[in-house]
Amino acid sequence: DTAVSQTPKYLVTQMGNDKSIKCEQNLGHDTMYWYKQDSKKFLKIMFSYNNKELIINETVPNRFSPKSPDKAHLNLHINSLELGDSAVYFCASSQVAGGSYEQYFGPGTRLTVT
Amino acid sequence: SQQGEEDPQALSIQEGENATMNCSYKTSINNLQWYRQNSGRGLVHLILIRSNEREKHSGRLRVTLDTSKKSSSLLITASRAADTASYFCATDSGSSNTGKLIFGQGTTLQVKP
């Protein structure tokens, strides 16, 4: 069974479009995260939800909006896509929020904006 | 600014040799974690070391932590071709309980058969 799954795995779209990435975890975890990994493999936290409540909201353009319909799902919607949004986006989850808990990562969504 | 910085950025060794990767960070921490990322895949947790621990082992992995130098090292002994991957350290902020991790830039390890 896949612990953290993301769809789609690849997403190619044009500038100005709006797209969504979905994430689901079946681990029963309370906390979920979105990360962005750039072409140099630098991984940066974007958002985190704990039991559907936003607890981390880094300096991210407001074109990015996370939504957590329940604690097993965390989706990422991106409006007016720009070239610089091209990256790999990872969803992750942890048992609870806290730096002493390991995070489980999804396989990633490679977003290419043309 | 980036919390974790890793050294070297790339490492190439022969199968059977040991690989050592270093990580430095800037602010106080409660925990430091190491993750592995195979090409085109998500990150996988390897080991967590707490700020009051100096050394931890897990199989062929050995992690050390020196809080006075704000540095950690990951040693992989008797490396295998399957260890070829990128390795990242990640630190919490020390004062936050949000689970926010700050990742280093990673070390790309190539193990030649």
CSV table of C-alpha atoms in Angstrom, one decimal:
chain,number,residue,atom,x,y,z
A,1,ASP,CA,0.0,0.0,0.0
A,2,THR,CA,1.3,3.5,-0.9
A,3,ALA,CA,1.7,5.5,2.3
A,4,VAL,CA,1.7,9.0,0.7
A,5,SER,CA,0.5,9.3,-2.9
A,6,GLN,CA,0.3,12.3,-5.2
A,7,THR,CA,-1.4,12.9,-8.5
A,8,PRO,CA,-0.4,13.7,-11.1
A,9,LYS,CA,3.2,12.5,-11.3
A,10,TYR,CA,3.9,14.8,-14.2
A,11,LEU,CA,2.2,18.0,-15.1
A,12,VAL,CA,3.0,20.1,-18.2
A,13,THR,CA,1.1,23.3,-18.7
A,14,GLN,CA,1.3,26.7,-20.2
A,15,MET,CA,2.0,30.0,-18.4
A,16,GLY,CA,-1.2,31.6,-17.0
A,17,ASN,CA,-3.0,28.4,-16.5
A,18,ASP,CA,-4.4,27.2,-13.1
A,19,LYS,CA,-3.6,23.7,-11.9
A,20,SER,CA,-4.0,21.5,-8.8
A,21,ILE,CA,-1.9,18.7,-7.3
A,22,LYS,CA,-3.6,16.2,-5.0
A,23,CYS,CA,-2.0,14.4,-2.0
A,24,GLU,CA,-3.4,11.6,0.1
A,25,GLN,CA,-1.9,9.7,3.1
A,26,ASN,CA,-3.2,6.5,4.5
A,27,LEU,CA,-0.9,6.5,7.6
A,28,GLY,CA,-3.4,8.1,9.9
A,29,HIS,CA,-1.0,11.0,10.4
A,30,ASP,CA,-2.2,14.4,11.8
A,31,THR,CA,0.2,16.6,9.9
A,32,MET,CA,0.8,17.1,6.2
A,33,TYR,CA,3.3,19.3,4.3
A,34,TRP,CA,4.0,20.7,0.8
A,35,TYR,CA,7.6,21.2,-0.3
A,36,LYS,CA,9.1,22.6,-3.4
A,37,GLN,CA,12.4,21.2,-4.8
A,38,ASP,CA,14.1,23.3,-7.4
A,39,SER,CA,16.4,22.2,-10.2
A,40,LYS,CA,19.4,22.3,-7.8
A,41,LYS,CA,17.6,19.9,-5.5
A,42,PHE,CA,17.1,22.5,-2.8
A,43,LEU,CA,14.0,21.5,-0.9
A,44,LYS,CA,11.9,24.2,0.8
A,45,ILE,CA,8.8,23.9,3.0
A,46,MET,CA,5.8,25.8,1.7
A,47,PHE,CA,2.9,24.9,3.8
A,48,SER,CA,1.8,22.6,6.6
A,49,TYR,CA,-1.6,21.5,8.0
A,50,ASN,CA,-2.2,19.9,11.3
A,51,ASN,CA,-5.7,18.3,11.5
A,52,LYS,CA,-6.9,20.5,8.7
A,53,GLU,CA,-5.5,23.7,10.4
A,54,LEU,CA,-2.8,25.7,8.6
A,55,ILE,CA,0.3,25.9,10.9
A,56,ILE,CA,3.1,26.7,8.5
A,57,ASN,CA,2.7,29.3,5.8
A,58,GLU,CA,6.1,30.3,4.4
A,59,THR,CA,6.8,33.2,2.1
A,60,VAL,CA,5.0,31.8,-0.9
A,61,PRO,CA,3.2,33.8,-3.6
A,62,ASN,CA,-0.5,34.0,-2.9
A,63,ARG,CA,-1.1,32.3,-6.3
A,64,PHE,CA,-0.4,29.1,-4.2
A,65,SER,CA,-3.3,28.0,-2.1
A,66,PRO,CA,-3.4,24.8,-0.1
A,67,LYS,CA,-6.6,23.1,0.9
A,68,SER,CA,-7.1,20.3,3.4
A,69,PRO,CA,-10.6,18.8,3.2
A,70,ASP,CA,-9.7,16.2,5.9
A,71,LYS,CA,-6.6,15.2,7.7
A,72,ALA,CA,-5.8,12.5,5.1
A,73,HIS,CA,-5.8,14.9,2.2
A,74,LEU,CA,-3.8,18.1,1.3
A,75,ASN,CA,-4.2,19.6,-2.1
A,76,LEU,CA,-2.2,22.4,-3.7
A,77,HIS,CA,-3.8,24.8,-6.1
A,78,ILE,CA,-1.7,27.1,-8.2
A,79,ASN,CA,-3.2,30.1,-10.1
A,80,SER,CA,-1.7,32.0,-13.0
A,81,LEU,CA,1.3,29.6,-13.4
A,82,GLU,CA,4.7,31.2,-14.1
A,83,LEU,CA,7.9,29.8,-15.6
A,84,GLY,CA,9.5,30.0,-12.2
A,85,ASP,CA,6.9,27.6,-10.8
A,86,SER,CA,8.6,24.8,-12.6
A,87,ALA,CA,9.9,22.4,-10.0
A,88,VAL,CA,9.1,19.1,-8.3
A,89,TYR,CA,6.5,19.4,-5.6
A,90,PHE,CA,6.5,16.9,-2.7
A,91,CYS,CA,3.8,16.2,-0.3
A,92,ALA,CA,4.8,14.7,3.1
A,93,SER,CA,3.1,13.7,6.4
A,94,SER,CA,4.2,13.1,9.9
A,95,GLN,CA,2.4,11.5,12.9
A,96,VAL,CA,2.0,14.9,14.6
A,97,ALA,CA,3.6,18.3,14.1
A,98,GLY,CA,7.1,18.4,15.6
A,99,GLY,CA,10.7,18.2,14.6
A,100,SER,CA,11.2,14.9,16.5
A,101,TYR,CA,8.9,13.1,14.1
A,102,GLU,CA,10.1,11.6,10.8
A,103,GLN,CA,8.3,12.8,7.7
A,104,TYR,CA,7.0,10.4,5.0
A,105,PHE,CA,7.3,11.8,1.5
A,106,GLY,CA,5.2,11.2,-1.6
A,107,PRO,CA,6.8,10.4,-5.0
A,108,GLY,CA,6.7,14.0,-6.1
A,109,THR,CA,4.9,15.9,-8.9
A,110,ARG,CA,7.2,17.3,-11.6
A,111,LEU,CA,5.6,20.5,-12.8
A,112,THR,CA,6.8,22.0,-16.1
A,113,VAL,CA,5.5,25.4,-17.1
A,114,THR,CA,6.1,26.4,-20.7
B,1,SER,CA,19.1,31.9,4.9
B,2,GLN,CA,19.5,28.2,4.5
B,3,GLN,CA,19.9,26.3,7.8
B,4,GLY,CA,21.8,23.3,6.6
B,5,GLU,CA,24.7,23.2,4.3
B,6,GLU,CA,26.3,19.9,3.2
B,7,ASP,CA,29.8,19.0,2.2
B,8,PRO,CA,30.8,17.6,-0.2
B,9,GLN,CA,28.2,18.4,-2.8
B,10,ALA,CA,29.2,15.3,-4.7
B,11,LEU,CA,31.0,12.2,-3.7
B,12,SER,CA,32.1,9.2,-5.9
B,13,ILE,CA,33.5,6.0,-4.3
B,14,GLN,CA,33.9,2.4,-5.1
B,15,GLU,CA,31.7,-0.3,-3.7
B,16,GLY,CA,32.9,-1.5,-0.4
B,17,GLU,CA,34.4,1.9,0.6
B,18,ASN,CA,33.0,4.1,3.3
B,19,ALA,CA,31.2,7.4,2.5
B,20,THR,CA,31.2,10.4,4.9
B,21,MET,CA,28.9,13.3,4.4
B,22,ASN,CA,28.9,16.4,6.6
B,23,CYS,CA,26.2,18.9,7.4
B,24,SER,CA,26.5,22.3,9.1
B,25,TYR,CA,23.7,24.4,10.5
B,26,LYS,CA,23.3,27.9,11.9
B,27,THR,CA,20.8,28.0,14.7
B,28,SER,CA,20.1,25.9,17.8
B,29,ILE,CA,18.2,22.7,17.2
B,30,ASN,CA,16.2,20.0,19.0
B,31,ASN,CA,16.7,17.3,16.4
B,32,LEU,CA,18.6,16.6,13.2
B,33,GLN,CA,17.4,14.1,10.6
B,34,TRP,CA,19.0,12.5,7.6
B,35,TYR,CA,17.1,11.6,4.5
B,36,ARG,CA,17.9,9.7,1.3
B,37,GLN,CA,16.5,10.6,-2.1
B,38,ASN,CA,16.9,8.2,-5.0
B,39,SER,CA,16.8,9.7,-8.5
B,40,GLY,CA,13.2,10.7,-9.4
B,41,ARG,CA,11.8,9.6,-6.1
B,42,GLY,CA,10.6,11.1,-2.8
B,43,LEU,CA,12.8,11.4,0.3
B,44,VAL,CA,13.1,8.5,2.7
B,45,HIS,CA,13.9,9.0,6.4
B,46,LEU,CA,17.1,7.4,7.5
B,47,ILE,CA,17.9,8.4,11.1
B,48,LEU,CA,17.1,11.1,13.7
B,49,ILE,CA,19.5,12.3,16.3
B,50,ARG,CA,18.4,14.5,19.2
B,51,SER,CA,20.5,17.5,20.4
B,52,ASN,CA,21.5,15.6,23.6
B,53,GLU,CA,22.9,12.7,21.6
B,54,ARG,CA,26.3,12.5,20.2
B,55,GLU,CA,26.2,9.4,18.1
B,56,LYS,CA,23.6,7.1,16.7
B,57,HIS,CA,23.8,3.9,14.6
B,58,SER,CA,21.4,2.2,12.3
B,59,GLY,CA,22.7,-0.8,10.4
B,60,ARG,CA,25.5,0.5,8.2
B,61,LEU,CA,24.7,4.1,9.1
B,62,ARG,CA,26.5,6.1,11.8
B,63,VAL,CA,25.5,9.6,12.6
B,64,THR,CA,27.3,12.0,14.8
B,65,LEU,CA,26.2,15.4,16.2
B,66,ASP,CA,28.4,18.1,17.6
B,67,THR,CA,26.2,20.9,18.8
B,68,SER,CA,29.1,23.1,19.8
B,69,LYS,CA,30.2,23.1,16.2
B,70,LYS,CA,26.7,23.0,14.8
B,71,SER,CA,27.6,20.1,12.6
B,72,SER,CA,26.6,16.5,11.9
B,73,SER,CA,28.1,13.7,9.8
B,74,LEU,CA,26.6,10.7,8.2
B,75,LEU,CA,28.9,7.7,7.6
B,76,ILE,CA,27.8,4.8,5.4
B,77,THR,CA,30.1,1.8,5.8
B,78,ALA,CA,30.8,-0.9,3.2
B,79,SER,CA,28.9,1.0,0.6
B,80,ARG,CA,26.8,-0.7,-2.1
B,81,ALA,CA,25.8,0.4,-5.6
B,82,ALA,CA,22.2,0.7,-4.2
B,83,ASP,CA,23.4,3.4,-1.9
B,84,THR,CA,23.8,5.7,-4.9
B,85,ALA,CA,21.4,8.6,-4.1
B,86,SER,CA,21.3,12.1,-2.7
B,87,TYR,CA,21.5,12.5,1.0
B,88,PHE,CA,20.0,15.5,2.9
B,89,CYS,CA,20.3,16.6,6.5
B,90,ALA,CA,17.3,18.4,8.0
B,91,THR,CA,17.0,20.4,11.1
B,92,ASP,CA,14.1,21.7,13.1
B,93,SER,CA,14.3,25.3,14.3
B,94,GLY,CA,14.8,24.5,17.9
B,95,SER,CA,12.0,26.6,19.2
B,96,SER,CA,9.1,25.7,17.0
B,97,ASN,CA,6.8,22.7,17.4
B,98,THR,CA,5.3,22.9,13.9
B,99,GLY,CA,7.4,20.2,12.4
B,100,LYS,CA,9.1,22.7,10.1
B,101,LEU,CA,12.3,21.1,8.8
B,102,ILE,CA,15.0,23.1,7.0
B,103,PHE,CA,16.9,21.0,4.5
B,104,GLY,CA,20.5,21.2,3.4
B,105,GLN,CA,21.5,21.3,-0.2
B,106,GLY,CA,22.3,17.6,-0.2
B,107,THR,CA,25.3,15.4,-1.1
B,108,THR,CA,25.0,13.4,-4.2
B,109,LEU,CA,26.7,10.0,-3.7
B,110,GLN,CA,27.7,7.7,-6.5
B,111,VAL,CA,28.9,4.2,-5.6
B,112,LYS,CA,30.6,2.5,-8.5
B,113,PRO,CA,30.2,-1.3,-8.7
